[in-house]
Amino acid sequence: MAEVFGLYKQRASFIHGLHPLTKLAVSGFFLLAGLSLPGMWSTYLLVIFGLLPLAFLSRLLLELVSRTGRIVLPFMISVFLIQGILWSGGTPLIEVGPISFKQEGVQFAIASSGRILIVVGSFLWFALTTRPDQLMLALAERGLPSSLSYLIVSSIQIVPRFQARANTILDAQRSRGLEIAGSIFQRARAVLPLVAPLILSSLIDVEERALAIEVRGFNYPGPKTSYREIAQAAWEPMLQRFLLLAMAGTLILSIVLRLVS
Amino acid sequence: MISLQGVTYSYPGTSSPALRDLSLEIPRGQFCAVIGPNGAGKTTLAYILAGFIPHFYHGSLQGEVNVEGKNAATMPQRELLRLVGLILQNPFNQISGTKVTVQDEIAFGLENLGIPREEMVARVAAAMELVGVSELAERSPLGLSGGQMQRVAIASVLVMQPAILVLDEPTSQLDPVGSREVFQAVREMASSGQMTVIMIEHKVEWVAAFADRAIALVDGALLADGEPRHVLAIDTVWRAGVGQTRYTLAARRLQELGKWQDGKRLPVTLDEATLTFKAFQKRR
Ligand SMILES: Nc1ncnc2c1ncn2[C@@H]1O[C@H](COP(=O)(O)OP(=O)(O)O)[C@@H](O)[C@H]1O
Ligand SMILES: [Mg+2]
């Protein structure tokens, strides 16, 4: 059972105690820098010298590596194979019979794998270390409408439930003899009977959920209060502002670099 | 005080009404159970009391619904929700989905109402105590068992202190001990005169033991209304597919065997059964 709340993992680390917006700014910075900086290896530098040390300090290094790996590795492998082999023209690196690996294809694969790595990694690091309710509170304090923050936060935590339900339906279909392994075409056919019940049951849930939060005053007019206070160290707002500046700086830098080259 | 006058309701796009010409009065402080087979319209009745019909579900609503002397259909939802608390049939969907611990989950409604923090802390603790989930305070609401989740759902509505509490099959996931505790807690709240309780329930044995009144619905219409031990002994209620207590079932078995005195009332509770079966034994 996903005992966890969404992806959040409680650990006794100072990172867990940071303000949600501080962590949001950090992962936002990684995301932006990873996507905009030129060069094949820049994202890997960010991962090695930024993300991994932070994951270590959060006491979630293995967790982050294994979760990110499970998502990113299949993509990386296929990108290497497909781009390496199918790159038209280009300089062959290795040749095995009629098949050859092109240098340009491999370079492209390294760069795009790095991007995926930093995007998935920094999102997961954020989700693993940030309590969703505190994120919601922090967003509300910044003036985000509560319905919007509810949407964001409840969907972060609903993803694992969606997965669990998909697996249940998948198991049921499989036991009725539906083939889920096999060629891409076979799999696509298998997914169809999965989608309908998944969407239908989720829609019914959405309706009941809407009623349930309604009875609990979600749309009650007037200011809300909060059961918890979120702590924020004195230096955190400074760091947040600095990171925002850094994001803007990175963006400008990457544009300039691109124009120059 | 709740009153329904000739209420008929059809969901949008349906032709046959889910409730038919229903008239009822439920006085303040009463513990009223609603029984009936699946599809009888019990949940629909709950939705009407909570104002979801007509505020959320449109369809066609006739008749009048009054809650604490005010028309529920024209009362703004925000006013109605302070009066009526509804615990939904599926506790899983009652969980807000944004809270990490049980106590935060229970506080959700109070946050929305803008209750000051110190008061919230006290009320959340009291509600957890009342339904026996204090030990779960720091657990994730999504990692609970069905029964635990059901209690948390109850606490999360109770904490808002509505004048009227509507519970839709609140013990469906609970074992006998848990069900008894819920019935007891509900009984106490009604007896203290603070709350009117309408509880949709299949566990008729507990209904007979704890509720002041039972309303039997079949096909959207009122079939019987009165003290649970009277309602549960009625033949047509049984034939409609409403569960029976084991004492009534035993008596019905004797009836089938031709060993029951014609016209004699069937026992519903343990006390009645003891008396009736004693007399039965003497006569033989
Ligand atoms: N959202 C809906 N739309 C259309 N029909 C509905 C809806 N909800 C319930 N019904 C129908 O209304 C009738 C009463 O349902 P309900 O009040 O849920 O019964 P109960 O709670 O007693 O099992 C049933 O025939 C059901 O199919
Ligand atoms: Mg129902």
Coordinates of C-alpha atoms and ligand atoms in Angstrom, one line a residue:
Chain A
M1 CA 0.0 0.0 0.0
A2 CA 1.2 3.5 -0.8
E3 CA 1.5 4.4 2.9
V4 CA 3.2 7.5 1.7
F5 CA 1.2 10.6 1.0
G6 CA 1.8 11.0 -2.7
L7 CA 5.5 10.8 -3.1
Y8 CA 6.5 12.6 0.1
K9 CA 8.9 10.7 2.4
Q10 CA 9.4 11.8 5.9
R11 CA 13.1 12.0 7.0
A12 CA 14.9 13.8 9.8
S13 CA 16.8 16.2 7.5
F14 CA 17.1 20.0 7.6
I15 CA 16.0 20.0 3.9
H16 CA 12.6 18.6 5.0
G17 CA 12.3 21.6 7.3
L18 CA 12.9 24.1 4.6
H19 CA 10.0 26.3 3.4
P20 CA 8.2 24.7 0.4
L21 CA 8.8 27.7 -1.8
T22 CA 12.6 27.5 -1.1
K23 CA 12.6 24.0 -2.4
L24 CA 10.3 24.9 -5.3
A25 CA 12.7 27.7 -6.3
V26 CA 15.7 25.2 -6.1
S27 CA 14.1 22.6 -8.3
G28 CA 12.7 25.4 -10.6
F29 CA 16.3 26.6 -11.0
F30 CA 17.6 23.1 -11.8
L31 CA 14.8 22.7 -14.3
L32 CA 15.4 25.9 -16.1
A33 CA 19.2 25.7 -16.1
G34 CA 19.0 22.1 -17.3
L35 CA 16.7 22.9 -20.1
S36 CA 18.4 26.2 -21.3
L37 CA 22.1 25.8 -20.8
P38 CA 23.9 24.7 -23.9
G39 CA 26.4 21.9 -24.1
M40 CA 26.2 18.2 -23.9
W41 CA 27.4 17.8 -20.3
S42 CA 25.9 20.8 -18.5
T43 CA 22.9 18.9 -17.1
Y44 CA 25.1 16.1 -15.8
L45 CA 27.2 18.7 -13.9
L46 CA 24.0 20.0 -12.4
V47 CA 23.0 16.5 -11.3
I48 CA 26.4 15.6 -9.9
F49 CA 27.2 18.9 -8.1
G50 CA 23.6 20.0 -7.3
L51 CA 20.9 17.4 -7.2
L52 CA 22.8 14.5 -5.8
P53 CA 24.3 16.4 -2.9
L54 CA 20.9 17.8 -2.1
A55 CA 19.4 14.3 -2.2
F56 CA 22.1 13.1 0.1
L57 CA 21.4 15.9 2.6
S58 CA 17.7 15.0 2.4
R59 CA 18.7 11.4 3.3
L60 CA 17.0 10.3 0.2
L61 CA 19.9 9.6 -2.1
L62 CA 19.1 6.0 -2.9
E63 CA 15.4 6.6 -3.1
L64 CA 15.9 9.4 -5.6
V65 CA 18.4 7.5 -7.7
S66 CA 16.3 4.4 -7.9
R67 CA 13.0 6.2 -8.6
T68 CA 14.6 8.5 -11.2
G69 CA 16.4 5.5 -12.8
R70 CA 13.2 3.5 -13.1
I71 CA 11.6 6.3 -15.1
V72 CA 14.6 7.6 -17.1
L73 CA 16.6 4.5 -17.9
P74 CA 14.2 2.9 -20.4
F75 CA 14.0 6.3 -22.2
M76 CA 17.8 6.7 -22.2
I77 CA 18.4 3.2 -23.6
S78 CA 15.9 3.6 -26.4
V79 CA 17.2 7.1 -27.2
F80 CA 20.8 5.8 -27.5
L81 CA 19.8 2.9 -29.7
I82 CA 17.4 4.8 -31.9
Q83 CA 19.4 8.0 -32.3
G84 CA 22.8 6.2 -32.5
I85 CA 21.6 3.8 -35.3
L86 CA 19.1 5.9 -37.2
W87 CA 21.0 9.1 -37.4
S88 CA 21.2 9.9 -41.1
G89 CA 24.7 10.7 -42.4
G90 CA 27.1 11.4 -39.6
T91 CA 30.4 9.9 -38.5
P92 CA 30.3 6.2 -37.7
L93 CA 31.8 5.4 -34.3
I94 CA 31.4 1.6 -34.2
E95 CA 30.3 -0.6 -37.1
V96 CA 28.8 -4.0 -36.7
G97 CA 28.0 -5.5 -40.1
P98 CA 25.4 -3.2 -41.7
I99 CA 24.6 -1.4 -38.5
S100 CA 26.7 1.6 -37.4
F101 CA 26.6 3.9 -34.4
K102 CA 26.9 7.6 -35.4
Q103 CA 28.8 10.1 -33.3
E104 CA 26.2 12.8 -33.8
G105 CA 23.4 10.5 -32.8
V106 CA 25.2 9.5 -29.6
Q107 CA 25.9 13.2 -28.8
F108 CA 22.2 14.0 -29.3
A109 CA 21.2 11.1 -27.1
I110 CA 23.6 12.2 -24.3
A111 CA 22.2 15.8 -24.3
S112 CA 18.5 14.8 -24.4
S113 CA 19.0 12.1 -21.7
G114 CA 20.6 14.7 -19.5
R115 CA 17.6 17.0 -19.9
I116 CA 15.2 14.2 -19.0
L117 CA 17.4 13.3 -16.1
I118 CA 17.4 16.8 -14.6
V119 CA 13.6 17.4 -15.2
V120 CA 12.5 14.1 -13.6
G121 CA 15.2 14.2 -10.9
S122 CA 14.4 17.7 -9.7
F123 CA 10.7 17.1 -9.7
L124 CA 11.1 13.9 -7.7
W125 CA 13.5 15.6 -5.2
F126 CA 10.9 18.3 -4.7
A127 CA 8.0 15.9 -4.3
L128 CA 9.9 13.5 -2.0
T129 CA 11.0 16.3 0.4
T130 CA 7.9 18.6 0.5
R131 CA 4.7 17.9 2.4
P132 CA 1.8 18.6 0.0
D133 CA -0.3 20.3 2.6
Q134 CA 2.5 22.7 3.4
L135 CA 3.0 23.4 -0.2
M136 CA -0.7 24.2 -0.4
L137 CA -0.5 26.5 2.6
A138 CA 2.6 28.2 1.2
L139 CA 0.9 28.8 -2.2
A140 CA -2.2 30.1 -0.5
E141 CA -0.1 32.5 1.6
R142 CA 1.3 33.8 -1.6
G143 CA -2.2 34.6 -2.8
L144 CA -2.8 31.6 -5.1
P145 CA -6.6 30.8 -5.1
S146 CA -7.3 27.9 -2.9
S147 CA -9.1 26.0 -5.6
L148 CA -6.0 26.1 -7.8
S149 CA -3.6 25.0 -5.1
Y150 CA -6.1 22.2 -4.2
L151 CA -6.0 21.1 -7.8
I152 CA -2.2 21.1 -7.9
V153 CA -1.7 19.4 -4.6
S154 CA -4.4 16.8 -4.9
S155 CA -3.2 15.8 -8.3
I156 CA 0.3 15.3 -7.1
Q157 CA -0.9 12.9 -4.6
I158 CA -3.5 11.2 -6.8
V159 CA -0.9 10.1 -9.4
P160 CA 0.2 7.0 -7.3
R161 CA -3.5 6.2 -6.7
F162 CA -4.2 6.4 -10.4
Q163 CA -1.2 4.0 -11.0
A164 CA -2.5 1.6 -8.3
R165 CA -5.9 1.6 -9.8
A166 CA -4.5 1.1 -13.3
N167 CA -2.6 -1.9 -12.0
T168 CA -5.7 -3.4 -10.4
I169 CA -7.7 -3.0 -13.6
L170 CA -4.7 -4.4 -15.6
D171 CA -4.5 -7.4 -13.4
A172 CA -8.2 -8.0 -13.8
Q173 CA -8.0 -7.7 -17.6
R174 CA -5.0 -10.0 -17.6
S175 CA -6.7 -12.6 -15.6
R176 CA -9.5 -12.5 -18.2
G177 CA -6.9 -13.4 -20.8
L178 CA -5.9 -10.1 -22.2
E179 CA -2.4 -10.0 -23.4
I180 CA -0.5 -7.1 -22.0
A181 CA 3.0 -8.2 -23.0
G182 CA 3.9 -8.5 -26.6
S183 CA 4.3 -6.2 -29.6
I184 CA 3.6 -2.5 -29.4
F185 CA 0.4 -3.1 -31.5
Q186 CA -0.8 -5.9 -29.1
R187 CA -0.1 -3.6 -26.1
A188 CA -2.0 -0.7 -27.6
R189 CA -5.0 -2.9 -28.1
A190 CA -4.7 -4.1 -24.5
V191 CA -4.7 -0.6 -23.2
L192 CA -8.0 0.4 -24.6
P193 CA -10.2 -1.8 -22.3
L194 CA -8.1 -0.4 -19.5
V195 CA -8.7 3.2 -20.2
A196 CA -12.5 3.2 -20.1
P197 CA -13.0 1.8 -16.6
L198 CA -10.1 3.9 -15.3
I199 CA -11.6 7.1 -16.6
L200 CA -15.2 6.2 -15.6
S201 CA -14.3 5.2 -12.0
S202 CA -12.2 8.3 -11.7
L203 CA -15.0 10.5 -12.8
I204 CA -17.4 9.1 -10.2
D205 CA -14.7 9.7 -7.6
V206 CA -14.2 13.3 -8.8
E207 CA -17.9 14.0 -8.3
E208 CA -18.0 12.5 -4.9
R209 CA -14.8 14.2 -3.9
A210 CA -16.2 17.5 -5.0
L211 CA -19.3 17.0 -2.8
A212 CA -17.1 15.8 0.1
I213 CA -15.0 18.9 0.1
E214 CA -18.1 21.0 -0.4
V215 CA -19.6 19.7 2.9
R216 CA -16.4 20.5 4.6
G217 CA -16.7 24.1 3.7
F218 CA -14.1 24.3 0.9
N219 CA -16.1 27.0 -0.9
Y220 CA -17.1 28.7 2.3
P221 CA -16.7 32.5 1.9
G222 CA -14.3 34.4 4.0
P223 CA -10.7 33.9 5.1
K224 CA -9.5 30.4 5.9
T225 CA -7.2 29.7 8.9
S226 CA -4.5 27.0 9.1
Y227 CA -4.0 24.2 11.5
R228 CA -0.2 24.3 11.0
E229 CA 2.3 27.1 10.8
I230 CA 5.0 26.7 8.3
A231 CA 8.4 27.7 9.6
Q232 CA 10.8 29.7 7.5
A233 CA 14.4 30.5 8.4
A234 CA 15.3 34.2 8.2
W235 CA 17.7 33.5 5.2
E236 CA 15.1 31.6 3.1
P237 CA 13.3 34.5 1.5
M238 CA 16.8 35.8 0.5
L239 CA 17.7 32.5 -1.0
Q240 CA 14.4 32.3 -2.9
R241 CA 14.9 35.8 -4.4
F242 CA 18.5 34.9 -5.3
L243 CA 17.3 31.7 -7.1
L244 CA 14.7 33.7 -9.0
L245 CA 17.5 36.1 -10.1
A246 CA 19.7 33.1 -10.9
M247 CA 16.9 31.7 -13.1
A248 CA 16.6 35.0 -15.0
G249 CA 20.4 35.1 -15.3
T250 CA 20.6 31.6 -16.7
L251 CA 17.9 32.3 -19.2
I252 CA 19.7 35.5 -20.4
L253 CA 23.1 33.7 -20.5
S254 CA 21.8 30.8 -22.5
I255 CA 20.2 33.2 -25.0
V256 CA 23.4 35.2 -25.3
L257 CA 25.5 32.0 -25.7
R258 CA 23.2 30.8 -28.4
L259 CA 23.3 34.1 -30.3
V260 CA 27.1 34.2 -30.1
S261 CA 27.7 30.6 -31.4
Chain B
M1 CA -36.0 20.0 13.1
I2 CA -36.3 18.8 9.6
S3 CA -39.5 18.6 7.6
L4 CA -40.2 17.2 4.1
Q5 CA -43.6 17.9 2.5
G6 CA -44.5 15.8 -0.6
V7 CA -41.0 15.6 -1.9
T8 CA -40.6 14.0 -5.3
Y9 CA -37.3 14.1 -7.1
S10 CA -35.9 12.7 -10.4
Y11 CA -32.2 12.9 -11.3
P12 CA -31.5 14.7 -14.6
G13 CA -32.1 12.5 -17.6
T14 CA -34.2 9.9 -15.7
S15 CA -37.9 9.4 -15.9
S16 CA -38.7 7.4 -12.8
P17 CA -38.3 9.4 -9.6
A18 CA -35.7 8.4 -7.0
L19 CA -38.0 9.8 -4.3
R20 CA -41.8 9.7 -4.5
D21 CA -44.1 12.0 -2.5
L22 CA -42.1 11.8 0.7
S23 CA -43.4 13.6 3.8
L24 CA -41.5 13.4 7.1
E25 CA -40.8 15.4 10.2
I26 CA -37.8 14.8 12.3
P27 CA -37.7 16.7 15.6
R28 CA -34.5 18.1 17.1
G29 CA -32.4 15.5 19.1
Q30 CA -33.9 12.5 17.4
F31 CA -31.8 9.6 16.3
C32 CA -33.6 8.5 13.1
A33 CA -32.4 5.5 11.1
V34 CA -33.2 5.1 7.4
I35 CA -33.4 1.6 6.1
G36 CA -34.2 0.1 2.7
P37 CA -32.8 -2.1 0.0
N38 CA -30.2 -0.8 -2.5
G39 CA -31.6 1.8 -4.9
A40 CA -34.4 2.7 -2.5
G41 CA -33.4 6.4 -2.5
K42 CA -31.6 6.6 0.8
T43 CA -28.6 8.4 -0.5
T44 CA -30.9 10.7 -2.5
L45 CA -32.6 11.7 0.7
A46 CA -29.2 12.4 2.3
Y47 CA -28.3 14.6 -0.7
I48 CA -31.6 16.5 -0.4
L49 CA -30.9 17.2 3.3
A50 CA -27.4 18.4 2.6
G51 CA -28.6 20.6 -0.3
F52 CA -26.7 18.8 -3.0
I53 CA -30.1 18.4 -4.5
P54 CA -30.9 21.0 -5.9
H55 CA -27.7 22.9 -5.6
F56 CA -25.4 20.4 -7.3
Y57 CA -27.7 17.8 -8.9
H58 CA -30.4 19.6 -10.9
G59 CA -33.2 17.3 -12.2
S60 CA -36.8 17.9 -11.1
L61 CA -37.6 18.5 -7.4
Q62 CA -41.1 19.0 -6.2
G63 CA -42.4 19.6 -2.7
E64 CA -40.7 21.4 0.2
V65 CA -37.7 20.7 2.4
N66 CA -37.3 22.7 5.5
V67 CA -34.2 22.6 7.8
E68 CA -34.4 24.3 11.1
G69 CA -37.4 26.3 9.8
K70 CA -35.8 27.5 6.6
N71 CA -36.3 26.3 3.1
A72 CA -33.3 24.2 2.1
A73 CA -33.7 24.8 -1.6
T74 CA -33.4 28.5 -1.4
M75 CA -31.0 28.7 1.6
P76 CA -27.5 29.4 0.4
Q77 CA -25.2 26.4 0.5
R78 CA -22.8 28.1 2.9
E79 CA -25.6 28.5 5.4
L80 CA -26.9 25.0 5.0
L81 CA -23.4 23.5 5.4
R82 CA -23.1 25.0 8.9
L83 CA -26.4 23.3 9.8
V84 CA -26.1 19.9 8.1
G85 CA -23.0 17.7 8.2
L86 CA -23.0 14.8 5.7
I87 CA -20.8 11.7 5.9
L88 CA -20.6 10.1 2.5
Q89 CA -21.1 6.5 1.7
N90 CA -17.5 6.0 0.5
P91 CA -15.0 7.1 3.2
F92 CA -12.2 7.0 0.7
N93 CA -13.7 9.8 -1.3
Q94 CA -14.4 11.9 1.8
I95 CA -10.6 12.2 2.4
S96 CA -9.6 15.7 1.2
G97 CA -6.5 14.4 -0.6
T98 CA -4.3 17.3 0.5
K99 CA -3.4 16.4 4.1
V100 CA -0.5 14.3 5.4
T101 CA -1.8 13.4 8.8
V102 CA -5.1 12.3 10.2
Q103 CA -5.3 15.3 12.5
D104 CA -4.6 17.7 9.7
E105 CA -7.3 15.9 7.7
I106 CA -9.9 16.4 10.5
A107 CA -8.9 20.1 10.8
F108 CA -9.6 20.7 7.0
G109 CA -13.2 21.7 7.5
L110 CA -12.4 24.1 10.4
E111 CA -9.7 25.7 8.4
N112 CA -12.2 26.4 5.7
L113 CA -14.6 27.9 8.2
G114 CA -11.8 30.2 9.4
I115 CA -11.8 28.9 13.0
P116 CA -8.8 30.2 15.1
R117 CA -6.0 27.8 15.6
E118 CA -6.3 27.2 19.4
E119 CA -9.9 26.4 19.1
M120 CA -9.2 24.1 16.1
V121 CA -6.6 22.2 18.1
A122 CA -9.0 21.6 20.9
R123 CA -11.9 20.6 18.7
V124 CA -9.8 18.2 16.6
A125 CA -8.5 16.5 19.7
A126 CA -12.1 16.1 21.0
A127 CA -13.4 14.7 17.7
M128 CA -10.6 12.2 17.5
E129 CA -11.3 11.1 21.1
L130 CA -15.0 10.7 20.4
V131 CA -14.6 8.3 17.5
G132 CA -11.5 6.6 18.8
V133 CA -8.8 7.7 16.4
S134 CA -6.5 9.6 18.7
E135 CA -3.7 7.0 18.2
L136 CA -3.9 7.6 14.5
A137 CA -3.3 11.4 14.7
E138 CA 0.1 11.3 13.0
R139 CA -0.7 8.6 10.4
S140 CA -1.3 9.3 6.8
P141 CA -5.1 9.3 6.1
L142 CA -4.5 7.5 2.8
G143 CA -2.7 4.6 4.5
L144 CA -5.6 3.7 6.8
S145 CA -7.8 0.6 6.7
G146 CA -11.4 1.0 5.6
G147 CA -12.7 1.0 9.1
Q148 CA -10.1 3.5 10.3
M149 CA -10.8 5.7 7.3
Q150 CA -14.5 5.6 8.1
R151 CA -13.9 6.8 11.6
V152 CA -11.7 9.6 10.4
A153 CA -14.4 10.6 7.9
I154 CA -16.9 10.8 10.7
A155 CA -14.6 12.8 12.9
S156 CA -13.9 15.2 10.1
V157 CA -17.5 16.1 9.8
L158 CA -18.4 15.9 13.6
V159 CA -15.6 18.4 14.3
M160 CA -17.6 21.1 12.4
Q161 CA -20.4 20.7 15.0
P162 CA -23.4 20.7 12.7
A163 CA -26.9 20.8 14.2
I164 CA -27.9 17.9 12.0
L165 CA -25.7 15.0 11.2
V166 CA -26.5 12.7 8.2
L167 CA -24.5 9.5 7.9
D168 CA -24.7 7.4 4.8
E169 CA -23.9 3.8 5.8
P170 CA -21.1 4.8 8.1
T171 CA -20.4 1.3 9.5
S172 CA -20.1 -0.5 6.2
Q173 CA -16.4 -1.1 6.6
L174 CA -16.4 -1.6 10.4
D175 CA -16.4 -4.8 12.3
P176 CA -19.1 -5.5 15.0
V177 CA -17.0 -3.8 17.7
G178 CA -16.4 -0.7 15.6
S179 CA -20.0 -0.6 14.5
R180 CA -21.2 -0.7 18.0
E181 CA -18.9 2.2 19.0
V182 CA -20.2 4.3 16.2
F183 CA -23.8 3.6 17.1
Q184 CA -23.0 4.4 20.7
A185 CA -21.2 7.7 19.9
V186 CA -24.1 8.7 17.7
R187 CA -26.6 7.8 20.4
E188 CA -24.9 9.9 22.9
M189 CA -24.8 12.9 20.6
A190 CA -28.5 12.7 19.9
S191 CA -29.3 12.1 23.6
S192 CA -27.4 15.1 24.7
G193 CA -30.0 17.0 22.7
Q194 CA -27.3 18.8 20.7
M195 CA -27.7 17.0 17.5
T196 CA -30.3 15.5 15.3
V197 CA -29.0 12.4 13.6
I198 CA -30.2 10.7 10.4
M199 CA -28.3 7.5 9.8
I200 CA -28.7 5.3 6.7
E201 CA -27.9 1.8 7.9
H202 CA -28.2 -1.9 7.0
K203 CA -27.2 -3.2 10.4
V204 CA -30.8 -3.5 11.7
E205 CA -29.7 -5.2 14.9
W206 CA -27.9 -2.0 16.0
V207 CA -30.7 0.1 14.6
A208 CA -33.2 -1.7 16.9
A209 CA -30.9 -1.3 19.8
F210 CA -29.9 2.3 19.5
A211 CA -32.2 4.4 17.2
D212 CA -35.3 6.2 18.3
R213 CA -37.0 5.7 15.0
A214 CA -36.7 3.8 11.8
I215 CA -37.9 5.0 8.4
A216 CA -38.2 2.3 5.7
L217 CA -37.9 3.4 2.1
V218 CA -38.7 1.2 -0.9
D219 CA -38.5 2.4 -4.5
G220 CA -38.3 6.0 -3.3
A221 CA -41.5 5.9 -1.2
L222 CA -42.1 5.7 2.5
L223 CA -43.1 2.1 3.4
A224 CA -43.1 2.3 7.2
D225 CA -42.1 4.8 9.9
G226 CA -42.0 4.3 13.6
E227 CA -40.2 2.8 16.5
P228 CA -37.5 0.4 15.1
R229 CA -39.0 -2.6 16.8
H230 CA -42.3 -2.0 15.2
V231 CA -41.0 -1.2 11.7
L232 CA -38.6 -4.2 11.7
A233 CA -41.4 -6.6 12.5
I234 CA -43.6 -5.6 9.6
D235 CA -44.0 -8.2 6.9
T236 CA -43.9 -5.8 3.9
V237 CA -40.6 -4.3 5.2
W238 CA -39.0 -7.7 5.3
R239 CA -40.4 -8.6 1.8
A240 CA -39.0 -5.4 0.4
G241 CA -35.6 -6.8 1.2
V242 CA -34.7 -5.0 4.4
G243 CA -32.5 -7.1 6.7
Q244 CA -34.0 -8.6 9.8
T245 CA -32.5 -9.2 13.3
R246 CA -31.7 -12.8 14.1
Y247 CA -34.6 -12.9 16.6
T248 CA -37.1 -11.9 14.0
L249 CA -35.6 -14.4 11.6
A250 CA -36.0 -17.2 14.2
A251 CA -39.6 -16.2 14.7
R252 CA -40.2 -16.2 11.0
R253 CA -38.8 -19.7 10.8
L254 CA -41.3 -20.8 13.4
Q255 CA -44.0 -19.0 11.4
E256 CA -43.0 -21.0 8.3
L257 CA -43.2 -24.2 10.3
G258 CA -46.8 -23.2 11.3
K259 CA -45.7 -22.9 15.0
W260 CA -46.4 -19.2 15.4
Q261 CA -49.6 -17.9 16.8
D262 CA -51.4 -15.9 14.1
G263 CA -51.3 -12.2 14.6
K264 CA -48.7 -12.4 17.3
R265 CA -46.0 -9.7 16.9
L266 CA -42.6 -10.9 15.9
P267 CA -39.7 -10.1 18.3
V268 CA -37.0 -7.7 17.1
T269 CA -34.7 -7.1 20.1
L270 CA -33.1 -9.6 22.4
D271 CA -35.4 -8.5 25.3
E272 CA -38.5 -9.1 23.2
A273 CA -37.2 -12.4 22.0
T274 CA -36.5 -13.6 25.5
L275 CA -40.0 -12.7 26.6
T276 CA -41.8 -14.1 23.5
F277 CA -39.8 -17.3 23.4
K278 CA -40.3 -17.9 27.1
A279 CA -44.0 -17.7 26.7
F280 CA -43.7 -19.9 23.6
Q281 CA -41.9 -22.6 25.7
K282 CA -44.5 -22.5 28.5
R283 CA -47.4 -23.0 26.0
R284 CA -45.9 -26.1 24.5
Ligands
LIG1 N1 -26.5 10.6 -10.1 C1 -27.6 9.8 -10.4 N2 -28.2 9.9 -11.7 C2 -29.2 9.2 -12.0 N3 -29.8 8.3 -11.2 C3 -29.3 8.1 -10.0 C4 -28.2 8.9 -9.5 N4 -27.9 8.5 -8.3 C5 -28.8 7.5 -8.0 N5 -29.7 7.3 -9.0 C6 -30.8 6.4 -9.0 O1 -31.7 6.8 -8.0 C7 -32.2 5.7 -7.3 C8 -32.0 5.8 -5.8 O2 -30.6 5.7 -5.6 P1 -29.9 6.0 -4.2 O3 -30.5 7.1 -3.5 O4 -28.4 6.0 -4.4 O5 -30.3 4.6 -3.4 P2 -29.8 3.9 -2.1 O6 -28.8 4.9 -1.4 O7 -31.0 3.7 -1.3 O8 -29.1 2.7 -2.5 C9 -31.6 4.5 -7.9 O9 -32.5 3.9 -8.8 C10 -30.4 5.0 -8.6 O10 -30.1 4.2 -9.8
MG2 MG -26.8 4.7 -1.0

